[in-house]
GROMACS .gro file of C-alpha atoms in nm:
model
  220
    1UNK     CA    1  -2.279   0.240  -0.389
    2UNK     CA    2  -2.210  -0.092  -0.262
    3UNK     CA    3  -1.852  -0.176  -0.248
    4UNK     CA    4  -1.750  -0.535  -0.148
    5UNK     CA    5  -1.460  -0.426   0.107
    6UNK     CA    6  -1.403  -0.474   0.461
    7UNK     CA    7  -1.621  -0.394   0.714
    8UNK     CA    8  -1.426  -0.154   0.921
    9UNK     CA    9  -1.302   0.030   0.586
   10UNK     CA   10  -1.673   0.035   0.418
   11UNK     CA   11  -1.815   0.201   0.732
   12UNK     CA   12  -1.541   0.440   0.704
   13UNK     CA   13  -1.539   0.510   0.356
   14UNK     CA   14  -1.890   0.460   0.249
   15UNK     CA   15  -1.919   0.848   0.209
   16UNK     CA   16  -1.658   0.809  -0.065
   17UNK     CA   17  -1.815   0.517  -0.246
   18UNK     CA   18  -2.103   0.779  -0.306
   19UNK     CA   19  -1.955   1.046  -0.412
   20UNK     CA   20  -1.960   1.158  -0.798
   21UNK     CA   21  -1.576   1.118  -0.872
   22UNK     CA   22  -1.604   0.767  -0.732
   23UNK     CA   23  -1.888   0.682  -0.989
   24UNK     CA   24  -1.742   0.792  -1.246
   25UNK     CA   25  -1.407   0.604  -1.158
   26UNK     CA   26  -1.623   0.271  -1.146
   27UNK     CA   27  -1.760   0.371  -1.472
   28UNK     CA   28  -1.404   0.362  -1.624
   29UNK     CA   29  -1.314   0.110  -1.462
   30UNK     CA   30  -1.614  -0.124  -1.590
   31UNK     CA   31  -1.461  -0.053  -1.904
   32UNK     CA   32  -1.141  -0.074  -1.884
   33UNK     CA   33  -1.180  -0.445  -1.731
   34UNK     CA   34  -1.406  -0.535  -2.052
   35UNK     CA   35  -1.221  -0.380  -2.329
   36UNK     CA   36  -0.827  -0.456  -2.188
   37UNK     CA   37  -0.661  -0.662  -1.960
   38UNK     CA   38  -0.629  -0.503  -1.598
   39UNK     CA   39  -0.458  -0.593  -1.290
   40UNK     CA   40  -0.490  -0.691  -1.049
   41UNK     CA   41  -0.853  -0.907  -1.068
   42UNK     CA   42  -1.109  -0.721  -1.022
   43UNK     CA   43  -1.186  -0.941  -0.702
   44UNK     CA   44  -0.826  -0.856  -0.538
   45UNK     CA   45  -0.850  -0.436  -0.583
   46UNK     CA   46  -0.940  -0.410  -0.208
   47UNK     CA   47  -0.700  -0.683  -0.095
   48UNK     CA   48  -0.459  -0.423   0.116
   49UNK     CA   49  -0.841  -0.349   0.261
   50UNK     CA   50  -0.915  -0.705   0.308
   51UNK     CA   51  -0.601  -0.850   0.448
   52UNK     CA   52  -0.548  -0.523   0.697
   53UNK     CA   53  -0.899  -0.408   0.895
   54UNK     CA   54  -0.845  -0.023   0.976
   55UNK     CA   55  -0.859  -0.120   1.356
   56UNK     CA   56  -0.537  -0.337   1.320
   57UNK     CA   57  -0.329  -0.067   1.116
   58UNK     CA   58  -0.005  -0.069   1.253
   59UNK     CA   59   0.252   0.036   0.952
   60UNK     CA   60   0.127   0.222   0.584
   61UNK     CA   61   0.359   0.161   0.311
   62UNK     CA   62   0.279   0.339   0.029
   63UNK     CA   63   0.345   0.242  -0.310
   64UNK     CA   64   0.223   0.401  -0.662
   65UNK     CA   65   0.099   0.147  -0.949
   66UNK     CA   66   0.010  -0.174  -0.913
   67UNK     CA   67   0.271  -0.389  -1.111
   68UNK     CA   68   0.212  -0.428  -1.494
   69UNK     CA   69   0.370  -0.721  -1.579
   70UNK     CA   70   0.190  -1.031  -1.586
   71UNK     CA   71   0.059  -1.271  -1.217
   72UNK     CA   72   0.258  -1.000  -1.061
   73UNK     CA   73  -0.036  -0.749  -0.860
   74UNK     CA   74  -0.229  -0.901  -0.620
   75UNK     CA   75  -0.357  -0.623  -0.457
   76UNK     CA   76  -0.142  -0.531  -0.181
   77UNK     CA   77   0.164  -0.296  -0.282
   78UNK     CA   78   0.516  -0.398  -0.347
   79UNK     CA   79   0.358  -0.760  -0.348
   80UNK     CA   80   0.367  -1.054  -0.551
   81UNK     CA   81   0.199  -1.410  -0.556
   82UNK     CA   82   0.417  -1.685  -0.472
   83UNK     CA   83   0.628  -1.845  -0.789
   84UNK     CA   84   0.648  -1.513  -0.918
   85UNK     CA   85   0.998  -1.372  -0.950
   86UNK     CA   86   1.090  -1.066  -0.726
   87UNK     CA   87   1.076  -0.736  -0.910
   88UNK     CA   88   1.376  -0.524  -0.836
   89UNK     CA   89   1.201  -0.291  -0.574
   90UNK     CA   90   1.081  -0.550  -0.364
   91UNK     CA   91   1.466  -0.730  -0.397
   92UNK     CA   92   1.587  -0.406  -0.272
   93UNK     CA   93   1.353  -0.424   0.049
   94UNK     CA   94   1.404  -0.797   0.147
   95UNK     CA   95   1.823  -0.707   0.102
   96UNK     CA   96   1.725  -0.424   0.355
   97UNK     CA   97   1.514  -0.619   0.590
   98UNK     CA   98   1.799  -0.860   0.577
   99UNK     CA   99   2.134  -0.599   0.694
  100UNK     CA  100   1.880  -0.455   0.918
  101UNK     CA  101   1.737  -0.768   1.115
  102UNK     CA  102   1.937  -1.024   0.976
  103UNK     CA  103   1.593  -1.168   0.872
  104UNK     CA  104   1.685  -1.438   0.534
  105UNK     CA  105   1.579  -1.374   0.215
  106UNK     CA  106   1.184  -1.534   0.181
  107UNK     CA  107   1.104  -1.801  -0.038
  108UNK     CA  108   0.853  -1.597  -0.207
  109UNK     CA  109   0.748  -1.227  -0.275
  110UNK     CA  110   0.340  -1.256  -0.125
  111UNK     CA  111   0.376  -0.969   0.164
  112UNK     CA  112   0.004  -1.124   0.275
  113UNK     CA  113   0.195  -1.254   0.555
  114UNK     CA  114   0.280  -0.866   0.639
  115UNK     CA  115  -0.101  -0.714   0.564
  116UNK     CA  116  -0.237  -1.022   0.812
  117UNK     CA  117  -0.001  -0.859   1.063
  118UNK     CA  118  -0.129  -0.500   1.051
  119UNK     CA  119   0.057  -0.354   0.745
  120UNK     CA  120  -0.136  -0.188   0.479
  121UNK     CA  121   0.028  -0.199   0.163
  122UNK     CA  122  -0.167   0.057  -0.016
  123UNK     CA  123  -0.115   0.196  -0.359
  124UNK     CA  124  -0.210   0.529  -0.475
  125UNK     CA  125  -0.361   0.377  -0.750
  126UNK     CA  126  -0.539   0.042  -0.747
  127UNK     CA  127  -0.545  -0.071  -1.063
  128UNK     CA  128  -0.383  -0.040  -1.377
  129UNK     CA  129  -0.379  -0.147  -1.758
  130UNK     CA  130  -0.121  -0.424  -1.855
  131UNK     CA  131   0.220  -0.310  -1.976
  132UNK     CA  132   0.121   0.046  -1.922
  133UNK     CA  133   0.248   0.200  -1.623
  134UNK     CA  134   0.060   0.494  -1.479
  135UNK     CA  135  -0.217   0.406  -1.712
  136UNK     CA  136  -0.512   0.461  -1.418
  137UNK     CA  137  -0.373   0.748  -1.263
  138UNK     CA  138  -0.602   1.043  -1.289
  139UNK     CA  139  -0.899   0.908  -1.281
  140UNK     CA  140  -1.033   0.901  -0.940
  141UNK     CA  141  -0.787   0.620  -0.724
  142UNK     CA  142  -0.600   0.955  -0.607
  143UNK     CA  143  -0.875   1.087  -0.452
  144UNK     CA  144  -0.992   0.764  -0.298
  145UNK     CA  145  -0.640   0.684  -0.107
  146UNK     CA  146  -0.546   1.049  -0.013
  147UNK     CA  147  -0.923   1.032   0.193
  148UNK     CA  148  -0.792   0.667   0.311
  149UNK     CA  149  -0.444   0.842   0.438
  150UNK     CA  150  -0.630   1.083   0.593
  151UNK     CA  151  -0.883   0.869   0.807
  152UNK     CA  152  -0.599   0.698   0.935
  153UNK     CA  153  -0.392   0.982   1.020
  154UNK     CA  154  -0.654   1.171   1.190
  155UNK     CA  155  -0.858   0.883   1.385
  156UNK     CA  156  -0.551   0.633   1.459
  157UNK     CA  157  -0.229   0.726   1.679
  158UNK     CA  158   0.133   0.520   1.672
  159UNK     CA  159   0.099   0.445   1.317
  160UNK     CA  160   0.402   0.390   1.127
  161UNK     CA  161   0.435   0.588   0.765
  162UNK     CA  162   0.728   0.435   0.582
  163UNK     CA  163   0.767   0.687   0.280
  164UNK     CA  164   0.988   0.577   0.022
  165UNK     CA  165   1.104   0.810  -0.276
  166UNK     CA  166   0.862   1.183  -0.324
  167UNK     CA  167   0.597   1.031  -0.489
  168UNK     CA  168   0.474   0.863  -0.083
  169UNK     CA  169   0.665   1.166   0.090
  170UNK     CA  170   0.425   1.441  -0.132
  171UNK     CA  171   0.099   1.179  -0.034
  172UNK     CA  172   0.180   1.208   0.315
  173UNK     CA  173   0.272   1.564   0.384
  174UNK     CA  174  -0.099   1.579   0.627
  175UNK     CA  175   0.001   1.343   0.845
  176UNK     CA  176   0.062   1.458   1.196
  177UNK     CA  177   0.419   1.389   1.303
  178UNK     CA  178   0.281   1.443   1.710
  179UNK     CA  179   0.094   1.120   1.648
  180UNK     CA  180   0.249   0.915   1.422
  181UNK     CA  181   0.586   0.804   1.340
  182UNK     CA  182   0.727   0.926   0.948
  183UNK     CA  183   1.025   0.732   0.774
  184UNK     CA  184   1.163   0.899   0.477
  185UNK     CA  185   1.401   0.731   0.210
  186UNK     CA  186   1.497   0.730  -0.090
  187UNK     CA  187   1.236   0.495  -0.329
  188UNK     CA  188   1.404   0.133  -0.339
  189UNK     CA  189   1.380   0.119  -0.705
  190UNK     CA  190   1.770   0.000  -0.850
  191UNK     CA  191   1.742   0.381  -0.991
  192UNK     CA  192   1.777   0.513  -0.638
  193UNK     CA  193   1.761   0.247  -0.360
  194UNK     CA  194   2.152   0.308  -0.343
  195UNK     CA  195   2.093   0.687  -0.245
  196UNK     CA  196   1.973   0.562   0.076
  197UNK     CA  197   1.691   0.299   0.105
  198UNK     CA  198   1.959   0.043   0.149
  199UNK     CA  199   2.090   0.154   0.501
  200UNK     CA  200   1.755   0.324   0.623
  201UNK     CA  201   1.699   0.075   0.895
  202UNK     CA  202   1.332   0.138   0.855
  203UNK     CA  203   1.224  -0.181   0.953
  204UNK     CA  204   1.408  -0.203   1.314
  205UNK     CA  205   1.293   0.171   1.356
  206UNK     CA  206   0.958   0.054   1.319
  207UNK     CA  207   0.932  -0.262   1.528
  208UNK     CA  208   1.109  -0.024   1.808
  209UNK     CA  209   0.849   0.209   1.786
  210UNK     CA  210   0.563   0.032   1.738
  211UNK     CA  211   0.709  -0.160   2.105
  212UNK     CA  212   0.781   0.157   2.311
  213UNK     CA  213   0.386   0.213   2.242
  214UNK     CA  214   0.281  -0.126   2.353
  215UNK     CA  215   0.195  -0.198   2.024
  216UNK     CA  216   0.400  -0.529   1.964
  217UNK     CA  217   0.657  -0.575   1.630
  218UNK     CA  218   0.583  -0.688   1.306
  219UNK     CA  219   0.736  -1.042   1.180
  220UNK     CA  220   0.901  -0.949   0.866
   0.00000   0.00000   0.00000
């Protein structure tokens, strides 16, 4: 099948694009776009893909559903296009990035700035229906971005895994800890962001890391 995706990523994944779960997901998919409203666009579902070639991978954050809610998913997780109000989660991680690297709140939510850098913001599931959270789970995108976790884990070193809440901790349980570097915290949702995501310091752990290996840090 020919996905439209990046070229580092489609020679990487093309074995998945032809496999039968993957047909069937586009199947579902085809409808779901022509019978409801979706998001993101159907042209922005490999934008975490697009924006972040698998050679320049240096941090995975891993989110779960695209956002819902209307001009809100774009494509890349936690992420939203510019005008659009911050949803709570992302709040929580700009008041994080802030106590940890003194950093000031941005004047907009689009984490582009963060995939151009190396950071894929991948979702376990691309897509979903509007309003309906969790609507597209179970029908394929699982599959799909466990066998994208596991390319990177196993054929990249001195990547950075930030894991927020069990949902990313349970995706993530294959990765090699002798090659890579795991953060674990608490989801920043307002539900549990108090627990421990605000304090984790994942962001200066990161850029430390991703230093000592020669790697150079991310601008957040």
């Amino acid at each position: 099948m020919d996905v439209k995706i990046e070229e580092s990523w489609k020679k990487r994944l093309e074995t998945e694009f032809d496999r039968p779960y993957f047909s069937s997901l586009v199947a579902f998919l085809k409808n779901e776009y022509h019978n409801h409203l979706v998001f993101p666009k159907g042209k922005e579902i490999f934008n975490a893909f697009n924006h972040c070639s698998f050679d320049n991978i240096k941090v995975v954050i891993l989110g779960q559903d695209p956002y819902h809610g209307p001009g809100q998913a774009h494509g890349l997780s936690f992420s939203v296009r510019e005008g659009i109000p911050f949803p709570p989660s992302l709040l929580n991680i700009f008041k994080e990035i802030n106590r940890d690297l003194g950093l000031p709140m941005p004047s907009n939510g689009n984490l582009d700035r963060w995939a151009d850098q190396g950071v894929l913001l991948l979702n376990a599931t691309l897509t979903v229906r509007a309003h309906l959270a969790g609507s597209h789970q179970n029908k394929g995108w699982e599959e799909f971005t466990d066998a994208v976790i596991q390319k990177i884990a196993f054929e990249k070193k001195h990547v950075v895994f930030m894991l927020w809440g069990a949902y990313a901790q349970k995706k993530a349980a294959f990765i090699p800890s002798d090659k890579h570097l795991k953060l674990h915290a608490p989801h920043p949702s307002p539900l549990s962001a108090h627990r421990g995501f605000l304090g984790c310091g994942h962001f200066s752990k990161a850029n430390e890391y991703l230093i000592e290996k020669g790697l150079g840090e991310i601008k957040w």
